[in-house]
mmCIF file with all atom_site columns, C-alpha atoms in Angstrom:
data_model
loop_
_atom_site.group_PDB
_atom_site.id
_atom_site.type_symbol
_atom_site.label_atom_id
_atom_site.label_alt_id
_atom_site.label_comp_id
_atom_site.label_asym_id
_atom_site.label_entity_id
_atom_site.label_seq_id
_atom_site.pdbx_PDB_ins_code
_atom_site.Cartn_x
_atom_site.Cartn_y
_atom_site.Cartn_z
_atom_site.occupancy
_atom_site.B_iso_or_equiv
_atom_site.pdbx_formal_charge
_atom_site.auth_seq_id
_atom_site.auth_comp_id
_atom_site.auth_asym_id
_atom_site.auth_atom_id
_atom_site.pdbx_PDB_model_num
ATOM 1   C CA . UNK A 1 1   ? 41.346  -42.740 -149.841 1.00 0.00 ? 1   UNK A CA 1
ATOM 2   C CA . UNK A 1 2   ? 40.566  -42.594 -146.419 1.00 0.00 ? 2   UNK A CA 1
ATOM 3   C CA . UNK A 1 3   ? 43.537  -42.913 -145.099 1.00 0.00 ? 3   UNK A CA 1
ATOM 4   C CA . UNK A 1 4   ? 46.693  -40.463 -143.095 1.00 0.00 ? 4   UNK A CA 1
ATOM 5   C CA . UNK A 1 5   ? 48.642  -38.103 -145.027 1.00 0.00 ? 5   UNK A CA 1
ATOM 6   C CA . UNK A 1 6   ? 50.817  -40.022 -142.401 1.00 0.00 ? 6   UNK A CA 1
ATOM 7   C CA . UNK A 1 7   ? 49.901  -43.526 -143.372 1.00 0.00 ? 7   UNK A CA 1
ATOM 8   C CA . UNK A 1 8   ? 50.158  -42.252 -147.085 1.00 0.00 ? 8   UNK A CA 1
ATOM 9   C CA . UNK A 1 9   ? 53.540  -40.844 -147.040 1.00 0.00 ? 9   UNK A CA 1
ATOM 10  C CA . UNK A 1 10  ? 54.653  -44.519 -145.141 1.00 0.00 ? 10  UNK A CA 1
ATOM 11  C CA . UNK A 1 11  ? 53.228  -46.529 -147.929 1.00 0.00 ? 11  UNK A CA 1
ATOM 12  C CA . UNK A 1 12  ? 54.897  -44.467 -150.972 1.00 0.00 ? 12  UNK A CA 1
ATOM 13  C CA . UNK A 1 13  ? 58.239  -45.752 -152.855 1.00 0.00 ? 13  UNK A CA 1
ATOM 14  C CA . UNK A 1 14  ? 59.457  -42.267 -153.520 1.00 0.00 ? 14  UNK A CA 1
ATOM 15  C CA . UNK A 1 15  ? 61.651  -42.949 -157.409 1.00 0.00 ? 15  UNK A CA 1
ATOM 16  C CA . UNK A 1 16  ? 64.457  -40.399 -156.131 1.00 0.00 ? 16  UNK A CA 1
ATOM 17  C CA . UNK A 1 17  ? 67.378  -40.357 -158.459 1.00 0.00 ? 17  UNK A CA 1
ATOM 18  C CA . UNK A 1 18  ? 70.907  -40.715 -157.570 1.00 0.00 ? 18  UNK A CA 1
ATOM 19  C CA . UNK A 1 19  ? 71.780  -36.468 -157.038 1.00 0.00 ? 19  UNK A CA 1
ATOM 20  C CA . UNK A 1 20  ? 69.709  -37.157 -153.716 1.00 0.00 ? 20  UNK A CA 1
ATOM 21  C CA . UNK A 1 21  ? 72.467  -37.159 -151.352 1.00 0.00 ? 21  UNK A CA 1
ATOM 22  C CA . UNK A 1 22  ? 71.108  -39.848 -149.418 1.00 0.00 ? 22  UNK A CA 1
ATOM 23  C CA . UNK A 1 23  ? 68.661  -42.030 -151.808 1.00 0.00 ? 23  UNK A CA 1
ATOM 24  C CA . UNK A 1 24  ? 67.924  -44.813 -148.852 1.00 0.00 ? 24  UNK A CA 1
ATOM 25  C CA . UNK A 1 25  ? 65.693  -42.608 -147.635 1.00 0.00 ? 25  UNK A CA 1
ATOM 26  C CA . UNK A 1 26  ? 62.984  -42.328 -149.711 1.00 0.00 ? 26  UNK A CA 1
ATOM 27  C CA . UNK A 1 27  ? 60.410  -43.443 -147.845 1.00 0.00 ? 27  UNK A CA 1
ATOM 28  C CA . UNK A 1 28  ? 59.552  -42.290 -144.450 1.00 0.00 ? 28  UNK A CA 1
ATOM 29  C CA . UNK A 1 29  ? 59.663  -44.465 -141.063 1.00 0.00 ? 29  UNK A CA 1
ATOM 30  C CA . UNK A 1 30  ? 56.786  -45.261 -138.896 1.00 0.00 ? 30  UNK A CA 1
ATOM 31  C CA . UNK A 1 31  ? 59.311  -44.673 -136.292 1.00 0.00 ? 31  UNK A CA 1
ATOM 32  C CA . UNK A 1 32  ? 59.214  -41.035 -137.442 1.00 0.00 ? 32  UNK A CA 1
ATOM 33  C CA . UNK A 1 33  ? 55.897  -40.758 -138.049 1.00 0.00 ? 33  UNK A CA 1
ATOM 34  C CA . UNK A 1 34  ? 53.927  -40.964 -134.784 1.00 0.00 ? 34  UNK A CA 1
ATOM 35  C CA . UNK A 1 35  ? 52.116  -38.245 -133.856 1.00 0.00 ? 35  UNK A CA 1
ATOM 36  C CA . UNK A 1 36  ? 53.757  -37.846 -130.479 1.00 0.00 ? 36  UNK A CA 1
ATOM 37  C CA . UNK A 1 37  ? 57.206  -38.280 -132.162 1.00 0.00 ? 37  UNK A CA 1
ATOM 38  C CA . UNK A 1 38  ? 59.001  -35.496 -131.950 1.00 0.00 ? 38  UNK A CA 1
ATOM 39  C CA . UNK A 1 39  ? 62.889  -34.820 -133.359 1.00 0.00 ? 39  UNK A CA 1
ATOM 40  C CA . UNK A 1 40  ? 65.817  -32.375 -133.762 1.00 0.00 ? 40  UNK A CA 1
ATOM 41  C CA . UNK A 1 41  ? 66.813  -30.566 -137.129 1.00 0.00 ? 41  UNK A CA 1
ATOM 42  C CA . UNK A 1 42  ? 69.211  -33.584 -137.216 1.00 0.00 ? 42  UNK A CA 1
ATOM 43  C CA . UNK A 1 43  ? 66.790  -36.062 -136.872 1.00 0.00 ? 43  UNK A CA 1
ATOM 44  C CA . UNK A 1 44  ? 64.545  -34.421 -139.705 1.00 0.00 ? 44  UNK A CA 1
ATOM 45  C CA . UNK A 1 45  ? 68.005  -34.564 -142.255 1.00 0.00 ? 45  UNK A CA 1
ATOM 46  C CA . UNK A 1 46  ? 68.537  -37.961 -141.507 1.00 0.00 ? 46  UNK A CA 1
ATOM 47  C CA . UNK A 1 47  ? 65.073  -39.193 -141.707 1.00 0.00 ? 47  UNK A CA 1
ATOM 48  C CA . UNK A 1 48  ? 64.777  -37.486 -145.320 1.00 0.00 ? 48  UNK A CA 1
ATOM 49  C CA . UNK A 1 49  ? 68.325  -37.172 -146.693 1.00 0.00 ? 49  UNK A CA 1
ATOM 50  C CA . UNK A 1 50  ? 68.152  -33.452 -146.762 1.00 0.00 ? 50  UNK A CA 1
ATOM 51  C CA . UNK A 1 51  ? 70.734  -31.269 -145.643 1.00 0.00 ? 51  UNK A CA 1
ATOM 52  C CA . UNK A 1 52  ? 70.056  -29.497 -142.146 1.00 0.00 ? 52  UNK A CA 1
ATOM 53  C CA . UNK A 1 53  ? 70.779  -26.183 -144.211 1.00 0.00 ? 53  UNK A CA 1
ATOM 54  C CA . UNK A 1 54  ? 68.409  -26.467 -146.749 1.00 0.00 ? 54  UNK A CA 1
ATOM 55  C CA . UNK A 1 55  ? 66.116  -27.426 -144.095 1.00 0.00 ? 55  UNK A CA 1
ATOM 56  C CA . UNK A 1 56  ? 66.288  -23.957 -142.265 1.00 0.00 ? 56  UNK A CA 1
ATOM 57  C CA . UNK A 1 57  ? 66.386  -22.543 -145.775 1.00 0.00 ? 57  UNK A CA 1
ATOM 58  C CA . UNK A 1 58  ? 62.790  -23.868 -146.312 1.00 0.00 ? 58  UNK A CA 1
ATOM 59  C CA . UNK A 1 59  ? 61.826  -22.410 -143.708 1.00 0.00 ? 59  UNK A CA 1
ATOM 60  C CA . UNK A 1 60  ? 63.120  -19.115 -144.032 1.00 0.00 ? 60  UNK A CA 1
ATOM 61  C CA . UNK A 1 61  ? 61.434  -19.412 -147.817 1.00 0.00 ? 61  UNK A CA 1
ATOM 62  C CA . UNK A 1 62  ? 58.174  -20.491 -145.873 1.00 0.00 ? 62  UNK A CA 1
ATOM 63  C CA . UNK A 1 63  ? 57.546  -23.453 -147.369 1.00 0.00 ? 63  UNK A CA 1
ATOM 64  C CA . UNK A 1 64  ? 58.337  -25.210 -143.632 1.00 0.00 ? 64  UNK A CA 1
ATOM 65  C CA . UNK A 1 65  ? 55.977  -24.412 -140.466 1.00 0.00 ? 65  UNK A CA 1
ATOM 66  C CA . UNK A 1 66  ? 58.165  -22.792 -138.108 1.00 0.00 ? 66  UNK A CA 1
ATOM 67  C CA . UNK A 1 67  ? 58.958  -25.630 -135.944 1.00 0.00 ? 67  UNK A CA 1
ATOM 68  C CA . UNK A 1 68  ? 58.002  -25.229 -132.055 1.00 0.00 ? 68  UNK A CA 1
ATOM 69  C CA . UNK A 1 69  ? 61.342  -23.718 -129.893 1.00 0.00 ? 69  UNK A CA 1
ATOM 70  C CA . UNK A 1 70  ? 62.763  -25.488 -126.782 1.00 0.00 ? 70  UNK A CA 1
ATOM 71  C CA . UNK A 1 71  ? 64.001  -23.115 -124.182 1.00 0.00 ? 71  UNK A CA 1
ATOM 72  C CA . UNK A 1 72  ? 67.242  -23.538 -125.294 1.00 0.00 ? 72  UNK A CA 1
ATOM 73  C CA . UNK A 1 73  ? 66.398  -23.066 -129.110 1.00 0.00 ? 73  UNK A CA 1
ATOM 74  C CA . UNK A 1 74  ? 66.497  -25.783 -130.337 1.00 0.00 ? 74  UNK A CA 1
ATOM 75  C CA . UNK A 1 75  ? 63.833  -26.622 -133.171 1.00 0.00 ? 75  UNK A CA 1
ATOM 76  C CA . UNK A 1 76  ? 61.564  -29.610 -132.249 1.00 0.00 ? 76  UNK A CA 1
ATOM 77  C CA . UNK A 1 77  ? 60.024  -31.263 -135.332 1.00 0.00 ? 77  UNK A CA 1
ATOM 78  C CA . UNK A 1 78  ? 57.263  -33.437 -135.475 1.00 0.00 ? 78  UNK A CA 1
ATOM 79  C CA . UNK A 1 79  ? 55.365  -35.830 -137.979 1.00 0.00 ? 79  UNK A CA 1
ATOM 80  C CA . UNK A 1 80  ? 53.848  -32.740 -139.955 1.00 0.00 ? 80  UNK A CA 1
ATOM 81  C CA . UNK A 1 81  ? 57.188  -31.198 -140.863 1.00 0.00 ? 81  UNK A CA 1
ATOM 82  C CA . UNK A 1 82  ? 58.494  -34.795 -141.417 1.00 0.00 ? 82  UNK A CA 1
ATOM 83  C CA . UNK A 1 83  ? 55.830  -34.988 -144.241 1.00 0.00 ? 83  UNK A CA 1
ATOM 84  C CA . UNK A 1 84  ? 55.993  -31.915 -145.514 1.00 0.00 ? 84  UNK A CA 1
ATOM 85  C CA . UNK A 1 85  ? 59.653  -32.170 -145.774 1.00 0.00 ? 85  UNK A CA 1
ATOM 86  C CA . UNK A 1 86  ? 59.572  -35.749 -147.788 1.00 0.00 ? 86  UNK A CA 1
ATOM 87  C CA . UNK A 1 87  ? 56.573  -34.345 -150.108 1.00 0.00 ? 87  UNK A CA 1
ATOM 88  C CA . UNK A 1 88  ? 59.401  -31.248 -150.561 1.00 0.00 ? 88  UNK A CA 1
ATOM 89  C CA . UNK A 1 89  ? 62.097  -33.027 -151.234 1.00 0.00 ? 89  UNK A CA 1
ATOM 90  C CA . UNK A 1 90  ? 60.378  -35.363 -153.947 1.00 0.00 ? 90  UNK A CA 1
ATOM 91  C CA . UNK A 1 91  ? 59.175  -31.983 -155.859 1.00 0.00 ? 91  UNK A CA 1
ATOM 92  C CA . UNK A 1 92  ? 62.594  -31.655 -155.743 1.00 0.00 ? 92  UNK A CA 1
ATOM 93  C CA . UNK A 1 93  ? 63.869  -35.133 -157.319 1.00 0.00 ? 93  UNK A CA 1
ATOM 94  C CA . UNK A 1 94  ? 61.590  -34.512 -159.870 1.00 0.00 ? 94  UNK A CA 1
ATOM 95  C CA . UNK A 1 95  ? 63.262  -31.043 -160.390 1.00 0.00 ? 95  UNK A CA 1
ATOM 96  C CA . UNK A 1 96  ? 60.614  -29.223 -159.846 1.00 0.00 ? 96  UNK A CA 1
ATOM 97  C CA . UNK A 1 97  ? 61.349  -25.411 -158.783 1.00 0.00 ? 97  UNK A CA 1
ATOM 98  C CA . UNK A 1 98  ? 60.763  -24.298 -155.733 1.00 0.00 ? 98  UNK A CA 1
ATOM 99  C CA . UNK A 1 99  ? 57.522  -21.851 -156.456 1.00 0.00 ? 99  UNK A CA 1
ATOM 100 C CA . UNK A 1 100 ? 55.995  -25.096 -158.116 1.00 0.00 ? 100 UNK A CA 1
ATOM 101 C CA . UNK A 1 101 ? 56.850  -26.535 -154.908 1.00 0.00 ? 101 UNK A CA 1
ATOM 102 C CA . UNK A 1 102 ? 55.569  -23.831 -152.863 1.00 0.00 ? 102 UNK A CA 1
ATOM 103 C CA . UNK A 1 103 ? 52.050  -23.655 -155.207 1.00 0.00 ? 103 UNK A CA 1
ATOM 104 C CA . UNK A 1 104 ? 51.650  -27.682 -154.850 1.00 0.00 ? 104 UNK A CA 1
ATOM 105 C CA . UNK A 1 105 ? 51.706  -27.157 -151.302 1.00 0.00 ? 105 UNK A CA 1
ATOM 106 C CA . UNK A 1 106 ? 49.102  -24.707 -151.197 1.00 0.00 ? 106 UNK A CA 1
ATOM 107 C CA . UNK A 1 107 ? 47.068  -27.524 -152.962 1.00 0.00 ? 107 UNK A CA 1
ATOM 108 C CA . UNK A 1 108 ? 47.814  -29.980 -149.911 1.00 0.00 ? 108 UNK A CA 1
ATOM 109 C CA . UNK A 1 109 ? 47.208  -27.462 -147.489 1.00 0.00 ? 109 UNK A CA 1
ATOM 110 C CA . UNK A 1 110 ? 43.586  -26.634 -149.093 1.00 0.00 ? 110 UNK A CA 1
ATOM 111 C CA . UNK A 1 111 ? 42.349  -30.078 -150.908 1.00 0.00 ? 111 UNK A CA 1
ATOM 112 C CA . UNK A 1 112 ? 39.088  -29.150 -151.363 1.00 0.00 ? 112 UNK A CA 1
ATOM 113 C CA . UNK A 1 113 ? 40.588  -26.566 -154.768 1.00 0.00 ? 113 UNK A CA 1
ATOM 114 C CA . UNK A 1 114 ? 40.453  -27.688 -158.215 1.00 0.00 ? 114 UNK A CA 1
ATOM 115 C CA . UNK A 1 115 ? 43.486  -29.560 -158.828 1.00 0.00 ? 115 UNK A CA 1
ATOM 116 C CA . UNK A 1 116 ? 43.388  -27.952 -162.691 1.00 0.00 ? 116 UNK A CA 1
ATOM 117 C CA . UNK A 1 117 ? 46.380  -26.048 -162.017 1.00 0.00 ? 117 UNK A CA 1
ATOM 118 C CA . UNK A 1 118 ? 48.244  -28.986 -160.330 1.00 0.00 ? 118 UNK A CA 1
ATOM 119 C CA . UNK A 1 119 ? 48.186  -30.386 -163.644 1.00 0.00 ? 119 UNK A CA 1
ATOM 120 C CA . UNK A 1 120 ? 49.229  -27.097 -165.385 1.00 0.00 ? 120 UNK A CA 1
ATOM 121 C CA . UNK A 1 121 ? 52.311  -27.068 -163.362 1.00 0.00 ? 121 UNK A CA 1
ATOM 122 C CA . UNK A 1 122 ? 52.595  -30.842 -164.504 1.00 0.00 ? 122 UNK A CA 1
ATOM 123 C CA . UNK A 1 123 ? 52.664  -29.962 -167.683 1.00 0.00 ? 123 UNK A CA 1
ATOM 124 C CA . UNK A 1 124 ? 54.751  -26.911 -167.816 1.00 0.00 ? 124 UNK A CA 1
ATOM 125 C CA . UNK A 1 125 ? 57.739  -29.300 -165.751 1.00 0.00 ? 125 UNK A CA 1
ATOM 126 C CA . UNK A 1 126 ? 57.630  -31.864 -168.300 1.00 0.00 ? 126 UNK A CA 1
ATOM 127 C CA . UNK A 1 127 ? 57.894  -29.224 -171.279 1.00 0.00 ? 127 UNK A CA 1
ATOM 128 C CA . UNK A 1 128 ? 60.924  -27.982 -169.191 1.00 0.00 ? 128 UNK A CA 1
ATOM 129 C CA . UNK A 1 129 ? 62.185  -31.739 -168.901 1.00 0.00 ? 129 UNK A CA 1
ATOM 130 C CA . UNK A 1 130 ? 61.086  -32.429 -173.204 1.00 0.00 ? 130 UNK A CA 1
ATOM 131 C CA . UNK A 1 131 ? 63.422  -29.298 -173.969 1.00 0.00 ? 131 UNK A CA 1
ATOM 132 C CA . UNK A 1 132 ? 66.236  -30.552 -171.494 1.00 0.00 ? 132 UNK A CA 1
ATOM 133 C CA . UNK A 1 133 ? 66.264  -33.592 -173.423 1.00 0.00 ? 133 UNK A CA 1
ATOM 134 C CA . UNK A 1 134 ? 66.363  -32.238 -176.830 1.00 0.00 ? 134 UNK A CA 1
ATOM 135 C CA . UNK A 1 135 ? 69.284  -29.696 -176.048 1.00 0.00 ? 135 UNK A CA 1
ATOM 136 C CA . UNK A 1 136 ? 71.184  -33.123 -174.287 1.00 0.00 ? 136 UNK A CA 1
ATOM 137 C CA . UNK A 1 137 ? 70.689  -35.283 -177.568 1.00 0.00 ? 137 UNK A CA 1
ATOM 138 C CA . UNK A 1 138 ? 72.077  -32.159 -179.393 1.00 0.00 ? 138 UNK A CA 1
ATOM 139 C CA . UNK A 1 139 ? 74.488  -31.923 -176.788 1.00 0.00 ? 139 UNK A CA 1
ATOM 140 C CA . UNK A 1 140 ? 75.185  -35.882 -177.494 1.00 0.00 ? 140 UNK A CA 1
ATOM 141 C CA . UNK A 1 141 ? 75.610  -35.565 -180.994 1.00 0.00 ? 141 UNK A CA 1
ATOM 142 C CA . UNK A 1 142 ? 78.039  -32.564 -180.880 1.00 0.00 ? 142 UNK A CA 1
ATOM 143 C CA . UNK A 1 143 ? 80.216  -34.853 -178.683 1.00 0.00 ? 143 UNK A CA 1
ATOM 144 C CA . UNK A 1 144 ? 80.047  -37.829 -181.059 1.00 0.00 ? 144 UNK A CA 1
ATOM 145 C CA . UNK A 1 145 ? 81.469  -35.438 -183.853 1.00 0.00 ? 145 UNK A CA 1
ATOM 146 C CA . UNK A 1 146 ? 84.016  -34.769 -181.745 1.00 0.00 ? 146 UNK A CA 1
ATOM 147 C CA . UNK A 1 147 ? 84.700  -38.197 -180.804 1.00 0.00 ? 147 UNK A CA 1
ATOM 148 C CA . UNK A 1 148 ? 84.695  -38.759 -184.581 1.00 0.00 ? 148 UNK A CA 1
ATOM 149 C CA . UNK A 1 149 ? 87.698  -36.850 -184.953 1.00 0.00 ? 149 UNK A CA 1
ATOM 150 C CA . UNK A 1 150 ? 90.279  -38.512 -182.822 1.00 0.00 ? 150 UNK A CA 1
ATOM 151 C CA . UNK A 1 151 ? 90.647  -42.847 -183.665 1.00 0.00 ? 151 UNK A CA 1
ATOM 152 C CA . UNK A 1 152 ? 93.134  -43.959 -181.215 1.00 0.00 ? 152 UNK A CA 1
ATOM 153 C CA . UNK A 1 153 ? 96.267  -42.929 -178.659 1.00 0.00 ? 153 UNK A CA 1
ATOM 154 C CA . UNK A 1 154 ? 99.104  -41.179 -179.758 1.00 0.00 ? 154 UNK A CA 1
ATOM 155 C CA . UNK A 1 155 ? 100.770 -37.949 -179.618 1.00 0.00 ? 155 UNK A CA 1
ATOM 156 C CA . UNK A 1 156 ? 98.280  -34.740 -178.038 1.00 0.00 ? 156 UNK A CA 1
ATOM 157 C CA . UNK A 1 157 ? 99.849  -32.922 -180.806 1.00 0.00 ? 157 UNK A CA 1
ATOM 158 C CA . UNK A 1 158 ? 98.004  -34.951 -183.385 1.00 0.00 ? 158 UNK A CA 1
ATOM 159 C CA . UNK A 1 159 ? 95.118  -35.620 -181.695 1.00 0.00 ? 159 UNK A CA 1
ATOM 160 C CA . UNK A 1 160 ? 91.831  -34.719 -183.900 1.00 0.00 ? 160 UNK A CA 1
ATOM 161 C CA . UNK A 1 161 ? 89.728  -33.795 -180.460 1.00 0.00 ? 161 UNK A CA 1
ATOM 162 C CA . UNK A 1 162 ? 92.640  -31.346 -179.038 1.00 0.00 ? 162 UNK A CA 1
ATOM 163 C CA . UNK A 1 163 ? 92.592  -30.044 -182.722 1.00 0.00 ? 163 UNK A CA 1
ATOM 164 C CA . UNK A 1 164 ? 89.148  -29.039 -183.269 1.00 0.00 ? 164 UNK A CA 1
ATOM 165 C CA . UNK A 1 165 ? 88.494  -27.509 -179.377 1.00 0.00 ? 165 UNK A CA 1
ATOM 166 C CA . UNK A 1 166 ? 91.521  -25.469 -179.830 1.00 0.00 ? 166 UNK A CA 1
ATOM 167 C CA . UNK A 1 167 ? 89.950  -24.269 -183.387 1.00 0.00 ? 167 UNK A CA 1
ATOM 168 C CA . UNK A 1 168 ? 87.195  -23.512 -181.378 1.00 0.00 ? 168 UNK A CA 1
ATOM 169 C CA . UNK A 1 169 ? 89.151  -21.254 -179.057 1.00 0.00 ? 169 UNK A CA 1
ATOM 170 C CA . UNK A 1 170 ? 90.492  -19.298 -181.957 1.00 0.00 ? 170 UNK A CA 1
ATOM 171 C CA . UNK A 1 171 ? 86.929  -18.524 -182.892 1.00 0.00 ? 171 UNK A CA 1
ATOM 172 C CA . UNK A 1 172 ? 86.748  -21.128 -186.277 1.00 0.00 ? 172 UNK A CA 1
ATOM 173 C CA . UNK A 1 173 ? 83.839  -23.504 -186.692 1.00 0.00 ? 173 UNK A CA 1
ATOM 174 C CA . UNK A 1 174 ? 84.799  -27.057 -185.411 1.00 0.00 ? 174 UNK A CA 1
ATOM 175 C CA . UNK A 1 175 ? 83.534  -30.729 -185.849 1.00 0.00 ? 175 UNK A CA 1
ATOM 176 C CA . UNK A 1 176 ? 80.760  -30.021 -182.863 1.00 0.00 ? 176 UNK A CA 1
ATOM 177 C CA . UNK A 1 177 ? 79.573  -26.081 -184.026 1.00 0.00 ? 177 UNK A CA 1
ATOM 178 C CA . UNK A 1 178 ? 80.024  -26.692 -187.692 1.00 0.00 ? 178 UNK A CA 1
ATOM 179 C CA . UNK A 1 179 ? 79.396  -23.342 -189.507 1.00 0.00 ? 179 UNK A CA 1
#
C-alpha cells in the first residue's frame, strides 16, 4: 500500500481491448517514469498509445495539468501527466465516459474521500455495459433470422437476405423486425 502512484502504475497489466490504437502499451515504462524524466507531447502518445490530439483535448477538457511551456512552446511532460494519462486512457478501455473519468480523478487527486461514489459510478458503467449486451444478443438474434432466410449461393435476385432487407425498405415487417 505504501508504495508510488509511480511504482503502482509500473506494476499494473492494464486489460486494454483491441479499439486501443496501440494495445502494447498498456503498461507504463520505468524509462518514463522517473521523476526527472521529462518528454514531448510525442513522447507522452507513444508512451500510452494515445493520440497527440486527444491529448491536448484532455487538456483543454481539464482533465490534464497544463503541462510546463519551453520558450519555444513546446509542452514538456513529466511522470505526473504520464500517469494521469495511462489511468485516463484505461477509464477509457473500459468505456467509461469522460465525466466518470473526470469524477474518478477527483477521487485520486483527494484519497482521503469516501470512495462510496467510486463504486456508484462502478455500478452505473456496468448497467450501461448489462444493457449494451442485451440490445447486442437482440441485435444477434435479428441477424440469425436473417441468416435463416438465405441457404446457399445463387442468383441476388433470389436471395432470401436481399429479399427481406428490401421488404424492410418498403416499410413491411421482415424476418429480423417481425410485426
Amino acid at each position: 500500500l505504501g508504495a508510488s502512484w509511480s511504482q503502482q502504475w509500473a506494476d499494473m497489466d492494464f486489460p486494454f481491448n483491441s479499439c486501443i490504437r496501440n494495445p502494447g502499451a498498456a503498461t507504463v515504462s520505468n524509462t518514463y517514469l522517473k521523476q526527472d524524466h521529462v518528454m514531448q507531447i510525442k513522447e507522452l502518445a507513444r508512451a500510452t498509445g494515445v493520440d497527440v490530439e486527444t491529448i491536448r483535448y484532455y487538456e483543454k477538457q481539464g482533465l490534464m495539468p497544463a503541462p510546463a511551456r519551453r520558450d519555444n512552446g513546446y509542452r514538456d511532460y513529466a511522470a505526473a501527466h504520464l500517469e494521469r494519462l495511462s489511468f485516463i486512457r484505461h477509464c477509457r478501455a473500459l468505456d467509461m465516459p469522460l465525466g466518470d473519468v473526470n469524477r474518478l480523478l477527483g477521487f485520486v487527486d483527494k484519497p482521503d474521500t469516501n470512495c462510496g461514489d467510486v463504486d456508484l459510478l462502478v455500478d452505473d458503467q456496468l448497467a450501461r455495459v448489462r444493457a449494451r449486451l442485451k440490445s447486442m444478443r437482440a441485435l444477434e438474434k435479428q441477424l440469425l433470422r436473417l441468416r435463416a432466410r438465405c441457404s446457399g449461393t445463387h442468383e441476388g435476385a433470389h436471395c432470401g437476405i436481399l429479399e427481406e432487407l428490401v421488404s424492410a425498405a418498403h416499410g413491411e415487417s421482415c424476418a429480423c423486425h417481425p410485426g
